[in-house]
Amino acid sequence: MSSQQNPAIVFNSIPNDYPIPGETLVYNTTSSIDTSSVQLNGGILVKVLFLSIDPYMRGKMRDPSKPSYSPPYELGKPIDAYGVGVVVRSEVSDFKPGDHISATLPLEKYAILPSNTQASKIDNQAGLPWHTYIFELGMVGKTAWIPYKAFVKPKKGEVIFVSTGAGAVGSLVCQLAKLDGLKIIASTGSDEKVQYLKELGVDVAFNYKTESTKEILKKHGPIDIYWDHVGGETLEIAIDNINNWGRIISVGAIAEYNGQEPYGVKNLRLLFAKNLSVHGFIVGQLERKIGNLDFYEGATKFFQEGKFNGKVHLVEGLDKAPQLLLDVLKGKNEGKAIVKVADD
């Protein structure tokens, strides 16, 4: 086979706040690849099918001198994200052509993964859409399932508050909480998303841009569990309105991802005064430490029963990825943001 174009999304500049499509991230079409003869050096050649677009990617667009839990993107190189692909050629005995895998993949049409890749082979006997293994049965699903099972310790009748409740992880957490008989309060950023939360069975869904989080929690709380995606002032309000022996699960701090001045939470003394437990985690590290807590069996069962399902915001074309990431960071996406790169 002759050489063909291998487009990629390249990290071009470090942003001060929101990443700018075409400046921070550039769609580059100058690279090419011969899939039949390119050297694999003991690795595998993968055709990228679907890629997950998530808020954490903003944190990787930083100066390499700034430490964080994940390595920064490298200027002039393709960025990476969690995705699903199909093996084209392989020099790794565990993978053969035609196998579908989930892994951290470069944002390019074809990718060469090293021999020590952490890719997982997908057993899709049910014939589910491949992007399901990015969302409900992939990293997003694990981000909801594993810490929920490990840290929430729900008791029927308790009250949980989920910030960014209509987001990919938040919507799955709301469904798990419903199954456990919790009263659910969830915030989101638009009236359309409020309606979606109500359709999921959320008891108190509200638009934090038009209603006061403080007043909502005062009226419908106190809460026993806070599932936190945003940090900042919302965390402070939740601490004020949480019961003694409450649990806080810290998933992210999107309020601080885009160059905003960090909000100084002023009531941290209540962490000990109220005997609160705070659990922060990085899902991959947590899974390595405690296992997946029956994720594949349990989540697949609930998914097939319609009890662990989310809304997908799917766009076609790798070139759309920079704008989709910006939409995610600004809360404009309507469901789990996924880019379809190629057909199977």
Coordinates of C-alpha atoms in Angstrom, one line a residue:
M1 CA 0.0 0.0 0.0
S2 CA 1.3 3.5 -0.8
S3 CA 1.7 6.2 1.8
Q4 CA -1.4 7.9 3.0
Q5 CA -2.2 11.0 5.0
N6 CA -2.1 10.6 8.8
P7 CA -3.8 13.7 10.2
A8 CA -3.3 14.6 13.9
I9 CA -4.2 17.2 16.5
V10 CA -0.9 18.9 17.5
F11 CA -0.2 20.8 20.7
N12 CA 0.9 24.2 19.3
S13 CA 1.0 26.7 22.2
I14 CA 0.4 26.9 26.0
P15 CA -2.9 28.7 26.7
N16 CA -3.4 31.3 29.4
D17 CA -7.0 30.4 29.9
Y18 CA -9.3 28.6 27.5
P19 CA -7.5 26.7 24.6
I20 CA -8.1 28.4 21.3
P21 CA -8.9 26.0 18.3
G22 CA -6.4 26.6 15.5
E23 CA -3.9 28.2 17.9
T24 CA -3.5 26.1 21.0
L25 CA -4.4 22.9 19.2
V26 CA -3.8 22.6 15.4
Y27 CA -5.2 20.1 12.9
N28 CA -2.1 19.0 11.1
T29 CA -2.3 17.1 7.8
T30 CA 1.4 17.1 6.8
S31 CA 2.2 13.7 8.2
S32 CA 1.8 10.4 6.2
I33 CA 2.1 6.7 6.9
D34 CA 2.4 3.5 5.0
T35 CA 0.4 1.1 7.1
S36 CA 1.8 -2.0 5.4
S37 CA 5.4 -1.3 6.0
V38 CA 5.9 1.3 8.8
Q39 CA 8.3 -0.1 11.4
L40 CA 6.5 -1.1 14.6
N41 CA 9.6 -1.8 16.7
G42 CA 7.8 -4.6 18.6
G43 CA 4.6 -2.6 19.1
I44 CA 1.2 -2.5 17.4
L45 CA -0.3 -0.4 14.7
V46 CA -3.8 0.9 15.5
K47 CA -6.5 2.6 13.5
V48 CA -8.1 5.1 15.8
L49 CA -11.9 4.9 15.8
F50 CA -13.3 7.0 18.6
L51 CA -11.7 9.4 21.1
S52 CA -13.0 10.7 24.4
I53 CA -12.8 14.5 25.0
D54 CA -12.6 15.4 28.7
P55 CA -11.8 18.4 31.0
Y56 CA -8.6 16.9 32.4
M57 CA -7.0 17.4 29.0
R58 CA -6.8 21.2 29.7
G59 CA -4.5 20.4 32.7
K60 CA -2.0 18.7 30.4
M61 CA -1.6 21.9 28.3
R62 CA 0.9 23.4 30.6
D63 CA 4.6 24.3 31.0
P64 CA 6.5 21.1 31.6
S65 CA 8.1 22.7 34.8
K66 CA 4.6 22.7 36.5
P67 CA 4.1 19.4 38.3
S68 CA 0.8 17.5 38.1
Y69 CA -0.6 14.0 38.4
S70 CA -0.3 13.4 34.6
P71 CA 2.5 14.3 32.2
P72 CA 2.1 17.5 30.1
Y73 CA 1.5 17.4 26.4
E74 CA 4.6 18.1 24.4
L75 CA 4.7 21.1 22.1
G76 CA 4.8 20.2 18.5
K77 CA 3.5 16.7 19.1
P78 CA 0.0 15.1 18.9
I79 CA -1.9 15.2 22.1
D80 CA -3.5 12.0 23.5
A81 CA -6.8 10.9 25.0
Y82 CA -8.6 7.8 26.0
G83 CA -10.0 6.0 23.0
V84 CA -11.0 2.9 21.1
G85 CA -9.2 1.5 18.0
V86 CA -8.7 -1.6 15.9
V87 CA -5.4 -3.4 15.5
V88 CA -4.1 -3.2 11.9
R89 CA -0.7 -5.0 12.5
S90 CA 0.9 -6.4 15.6
E91 CA 4.2 -7.6 16.9
V92 CA 2.8 -8.2 20.4
S93 CA 1.6 -11.7 21.0
D94 CA -1.5 -10.6 23.0
F95 CA -2.9 -8.6 20.1
K96 CA -3.8 -9.6 16.5
P97 CA -5.1 -7.7 13.5
G98 CA -8.9 -7.1 13.9
D99 CA -8.8 -6.9 17.7
H100 CA -10.5 -3.9 19.2
I101 CA -8.7 -2.2 22.1
S102 CA -9.2 0.7 24.5
A103 CA -6.2 2.7 25.5
T104 CA -4.7 6.1 25.7
L105 CA -4.2 7.0 22.1
P106 CA -2.7 9.9 20.2
L107 CA -5.2 12.1 18.4
E108 CA -4.2 10.9 14.9
K109 CA -5.8 8.5 12.4
Y110 CA -3.1 5.8 12.8
A111 CA -1.0 5.3 15.9
I112 CA 1.9 3.0 16.8
L113 CA 1.7 1.8 20.4
P114 CA 4.8 0.4 22.1
S115 CA 5.3 -3.2 23.1
N116 CA 4.6 -2.3 26.8
T117 CA 1.3 -0.7 25.9
Q118 CA -1.4 -0.7 28.6
A119 CA -4.1 -1.3 26.0
S120 CA -7.0 -3.6 26.9
K121 CA -8.7 -5.9 24.4
I122 CA -12.4 -5.3 24.2
D123 CA -14.7 -8.4 24.5
N124 CA -17.8 -7.0 22.8
Q125 CA -19.9 -10.2 22.5
A126 CA -23.0 -8.1 22.9
G127 CA -22.3 -6.1 19.8
L128 CA -22.5 -2.7 21.5
P129 CA -21.5 0.5 19.8
W130 CA -17.7 0.8 20.1
H131 CA -17.9 4.2 21.8
T132 CA -19.7 2.5 24.7
Y133 CA -16.3 1.3 25.8
I134 CA -15.2 5.0 26.1
F135 CA -18.2 6.0 28.0
E136 CA -20.4 3.8 30.2
L137 CA -18.2 0.7 30.0
G138 CA -14.9 2.6 29.7
M139 CA -12.9 5.1 31.7
V140 CA -15.9 7.4 32.3
G141 CA -18.0 4.6 33.7
K142 CA -15.1 3.5 35.9
T143 CA -14.8 7.1 37.2
A144 CA -18.3 6.9 38.4
W145 CA -18.5 3.2 39.5
I146 CA -15.2 2.6 41.4
P147 CA -15.2 5.6 43.8
Y148 CA -18.9 5.4 44.2
K149 CA -18.7 1.7 45.3
A150 CA -15.5 2.4 47.4
F151 CA -16.4 5.7 49.1
V152 CA -20.0 6.7 49.0
K153 CA -21.3 4.0 51.4
P154 CA -24.9 4.9 50.7
K155 CA -27.8 4.3 53.0
K156 CA -31.3 4.4 51.7
G157 CA -32.9 7.8 52.3
E158 CA -29.7 9.8 52.5
V159 CA -29.2 12.9 50.4
I160 CA -26.5 13.2 47.7
F161 CA -25.5 16.5 45.9
V162 CA -23.9 16.0 42.5
S163 CA -22.3 19.1 40.9
T164 CA -22.2 18.9 37.1
G165 CA -24.9 16.3 37.4
A166 CA -25.7 16.3 33.7
G167 CA -22.1 15.6 32.7
A168 CA -20.8 12.2 31.6
V169 CA -19.7 11.1 35.1
G170 CA -22.3 13.0 37.0
S171 CA -25.2 11.5 35.1
L172 CA -24.0 8.0 35.8
V173 CA -23.5 8.8 39.5
C174 CA -27.1 10.1 39.6
Q175 CA -28.3 6.7 38.3
L176 CA -26.3 4.7 40.8
A177 CA -27.6 6.9 43.6
K178 CA -31.2 6.3 42.3
L179 CA -30.6 2.6 42.4
D180 CA -29.6 2.9 46.1
G181 CA -32.6 4.9 47.1
L182 CA -30.9 8.2 47.7
K183 CA -32.5 11.6 47.4
I184 CA -30.6 13.3 44.6
I185 CA -29.8 17.0 44.3
A186 CA -27.9 17.9 41.1
S187 CA -26.7 21.1 39.5
T188 CA -26.1 21.9 35.9
G189 CA -25.6 24.9 33.6
S190 CA -28.7 25.1 31.4
D191 CA -32.4 24.6 31.5
E192 CA -32.2 21.9 28.9
K193 CA -29.8 19.9 31.1
V194 CA -32.1 20.4 34.1
Q195 CA -34.8 18.7 32.1
Y196 CA -32.4 15.8 31.2
L197 CA -31.6 15.4 34.9
K198 CA -35.3 15.2 35.7
E199 CA -35.7 12.5 33.1
L200 CA -32.9 10.5 34.9
G201 CA -35.0 10.7 38.1
V202 CA -33.1 13.4 39.9
D203 CA -35.3 14.7 42.8
V204 CA -34.0 18.3 42.8
A205 CA -32.4 19.5 39.5
F206 CA -31.4 23.1 39.1
N207 CA -29.5 25.5 36.9
Y208 CA -26.7 27.0 39.0
K209 CA -26.5 30.0 36.7
T210 CA -30.0 31.1 37.5
E211 CA -30.6 29.6 40.9
S212 CA -28.6 29.9 44.1
T213 CA -26.8 26.7 45.1
K214 CA -26.7 28.0 48.7
E215 CA -30.5 28.5 48.8
I216 CA -31.2 25.1 47.0
L217 CA -29.1 23.2 49.6
K218 CA -30.6 25.1 52.5
K219 CA -34.1 24.3 51.3
H220 CA -33.6 20.7 50.1
G221 CA -30.7 19.6 52.3
P222 CA -28.8 19.0 54.5
I223 CA -26.8 16.6 52.4
D224 CA -24.9 13.4 53.5
I225 CA -22.7 13.0 50.4
Y226 CA -21.2 15.6 48.0
W227 CA -19.9 14.4 44.6
D228 CA -17.7 17.3 43.6
H229 CA -16.6 18.0 40.0
V230 CA -16.1 21.8 40.4
G231 CA -14.3 22.7 43.6
G232 CA -14.2 26.4 44.6
E233 CA -17.2 28.1 46.1
T234 CA -19.6 25.2 45.4
L235 CA -17.4 23.0 47.6
E236 CA -17.5 25.6 50.3
I237 CA -21.3 25.7 50.1
A238 CA -21.6 22.0 50.2
I239 CA -19.4 21.8 53.3
D240 CA -21.6 24.3 55.0
N241 CA -24.7 22.2 54.2
I242 CA -23.4 18.6 54.8
N243 CA -24.3 16.5 57.9
N244 CA -22.0 15.2 60.5
W245 CA -20.1 12.2 59.2
G246 CA -20.7 13.3 55.6
R247 CA -18.6 12.0 52.7
I248 CA -17.1 14.2 50.0
I249 CA -15.8 12.6 46.8
S250 CA -13.5 15.0 44.9
V251 CA -13.4 14.1 41.2
G252 CA -12.2 17.4 39.7
A253 CA -12.1 21.2 40.0
I254 CA -13.3 22.5 36.7
A255 CA -13.8 26.0 38.2
E256 CA -10.0 26.3 38.2
Y257 CA -9.0 24.5 35.0
N258 CA -8.8 27.5 32.6
G259 CA -6.5 30.0 34.4
Q260 CA -9.1 31.3 36.9
E261 CA -7.8 32.5 40.2
P262 CA -8.3 29.6 42.7
Y263 CA -11.2 30.2 45.1
G264 CA -10.1 30.1 48.7
V265 CA -12.4 27.8 50.6
K266 CA -13.0 29.4 54.0
N267 CA -14.6 26.7 56.0
L268 CA -12.2 23.8 56.0
R269 CA -12.3 23.7 59.8
L270 CA -15.7 22.0 59.3
L271 CA -13.9 19.0 57.9
F272 CA -12.9 18.0 61.4
A273 CA -15.7 19.7 63.2
K274 CA -18.2 17.6 61.3
N275 CA -16.1 14.4 61.2
L276 CA -16.2 14.6 57.4
S277 CA -14.4 12.1 55.0
V278 CA -12.8 13.5 51.9
H279 CA -11.8 11.2 49.1
G280 CA -9.8 12.4 46.1
F281 CA -8.7 10.0 43.4
I282 CA -7.2 9.5 40.0
V283 CA -9.3 6.6 38.6
G284 CA -6.5 4.7 37.0
Q285 CA -4.4 4.8 40.2
L286 CA -7.5 3.9 42.3
E287 CA -8.2 0.9 40.1
R288 CA -4.7 -0.3 40.4
K289 CA -4.9 0.0 44.2
I290 CA -8.3 -1.5 45.0
G291 CA -9.4 -3.2 41.7
N292 CA -12.5 -2.4 39.6
L293 CA -15.0 -3.6 42.2
D294 CA -17.0 -5.8 39.7
F295 CA -17.2 -2.9 37.2
Y296 CA -17.4 -4.9 34.0
E297 CA -20.0 -7.4 35.3
G298 CA -22.1 -4.8 37.2
A299 CA -21.9 -1.9 34.8
T300 CA -22.6 -4.1 31.8
K301 CA -25.7 -5.6 33.5
F302 CA -27.0 -2.1 34.4
F303 CA -26.2 -0.7 31.0
Q304 CA -28.2 -3.5 29.3
E305 CA -31.1 -2.9 31.7
G306 CA -31.0 0.9 30.9
K307 CA -29.9 1.8 34.4
F308 CA -26.4 3.0 33.6
N309 CA -26.8 4.9 30.4
G310 CA -25.8 8.4 29.4
K311 CA -26.3 10.9 26.6
V312 CA -23.6 10.9 23.9
H313 CA -22.4 14.1 22.1
L314 CA -20.8 12.6 19.1
V315 CA -19.0 14.6 16.4
E316 CA -17.5 13.2 13.2
G317 CA -14.0 14.2 12.1
L318 CA -10.7 14.5 14.0
D319 CA -10.5 18.1 12.9
K320 CA -13.5 18.8 15.2
A321 CA -11.7 17.8 18.4
P322 CA -10.3 21.2 19.4
Q323 CA -13.7 22.9 19.2
L324 CA -15.3 20.1 21.0
L325 CA -12.8 20.4 23.9
L326 CA -13.5 24.1 24.2
D327 CA -17.3 23.3 24.3
V328 CA -16.7 20.8 27.1
L329 CA -14.7 23.3 29.1
K330 CA -17.5 25.9 28.7
G331 CA -20.2 23.4 29.4
K332 CA -21.8 23.7 25.9
N333 CA -21.7 19.9 25.1
E334 CA -24.9 17.9 25.4
G335 CA -23.7 14.6 26.8
K336 CA -20.4 12.7 26.7
A337 CA -18.1 14.3 24.2
I338 CA -16.7 11.8 21.7
V339 CA -15.0 12.3 18.4
K340 CA -15.5 9.7 15.7
V341 CA -12.2 9.5 13.8
A342 CA -12.9 6.7 11.3
D343 CA -15.2 3.8 10.5
D344 CA -14.3 0.3 11.7

